[in-house]
Amino acid sequence: MRPDRSSLQRAFRKSVSALVRSIAWLTAATRSAGGAVWRSVRRLTRLIQAHWQRGRHRTSEFLSGPAKQFVSGPLRVVLVGRRTDVSLLAVLLAPVLALAATWWVGSTVGYETLATWVRGTWFGTAPSLAVFVAAGALIVLGAISAAANSGVLPTSLLVSAPIFGAAVTRYGTTVTYTWGTEVVSLPNAVGMAILLALGFGLPIAVTGFILGGLVRRIVTVFRGQSGPAAPVKNP
């Protein structure tokens, strides 16, 4: 028995009506959810912008206040020095000291003898007076630089330069490894000289910097105590 045509039409209309209502409900729900998400995003954006503006304002105040004073004051003095001209003089003097050390080692004792002195002094097997004198002279040089101008960077460069100059004389020498002998190339010599300058120069520079700072502090204290006495008022 075939179904009635009118019943099929009614079923079709009901299906279409249900589908339309479902689509309308889904559209309304999606619109409502989208509106809620959009409002939440806008509130979150405004909150982030407010915190960002507040944080930027506080950071600007801090950087233009205590931080700027610290960077341009104590930190600059410790790193660069009190006087720019004196620091520049130390930087320009460093290559001269490096060349002088290179010339002296290369024209007198040679790298092999210098390495033997340093190795014997380091391990205590054959201490060399020349190594102790050189280390003491570098400490005094660092102390003078620190006492006169402070500045750990120019002081370190000034102290490390002679060590670099002495170590770079390794260039052209023949070294023996477990796999054989090899002539030291220029990049090898410069790289090793930089490592030795950092390894030995920085501790010596820091020692001289501390001693120079102590000397400057002591001199300042004694100058303050030996200043002119205040005049006595007559009654």
PDB file of C-alpha atoms in Angstrom, residues 76-82 145-147 149-156:
ATOM      1  CA  ARG A  76      79.953  53.858  34.744  1.00  0.00           C
ATOM      2  CA  VAL A  77      82.756  54.720  37.161  1.00  0.00           C
ATOM      3  CA  VAL A  78      83.383  51.059  38.010  1.00  0.00           C
ATOM      4  CA  LEU A  79      83.341  49.871  34.402  1.00  0.00           C
ATOM      5  CA  VAL A  80      84.759  52.775  32.384  1.00  0.00           C
ATOM      6  CA  GLY A  81      86.345  55.102  34.926  1.00  0.00           C
ATOM      7  CA  ARG A  82      85.860  58.580  36.282  1.00  0.00           C
ATOM      8  CA  SER A 145      95.167  52.650  36.991  1.00  0.00           C
ATOM      9  CA  ALA A 146      92.403  51.868  39.474  1.00  0.00           C
ATOM     10  CA  ALA A 147      93.569  54.441  42.014  1.00  0.00           C
ATOM     11  CA  ASN A 149      90.764  56.595  37.403  1.00  0.00           C
ATOM     12  CA  SER A 150      89.017  53.375  38.474  1.00  0.00           C
ATOM     13  CA  GLY A 151      87.461  51.579  35.499  1.00  0.00           C
ATOM     14  CA  VAL A 152      87.799  47.814  35.529  1.00  0.00           C
ATOM     15  CA  LEU A 153      87.633  47.588  31.714  1.00  0.00           C
ATOM     16  CA  PRO A 154      90.580  49.889  30.878  1.00  0.00           C
ATOM     17  CA  THR A 155      92.514  48.442  33.817  1.00  0.00           C
ATOM     18  CA  SER A 156      91.966  44.882  32.588  1.00  0.00           C
TER      19      SER A 156
END
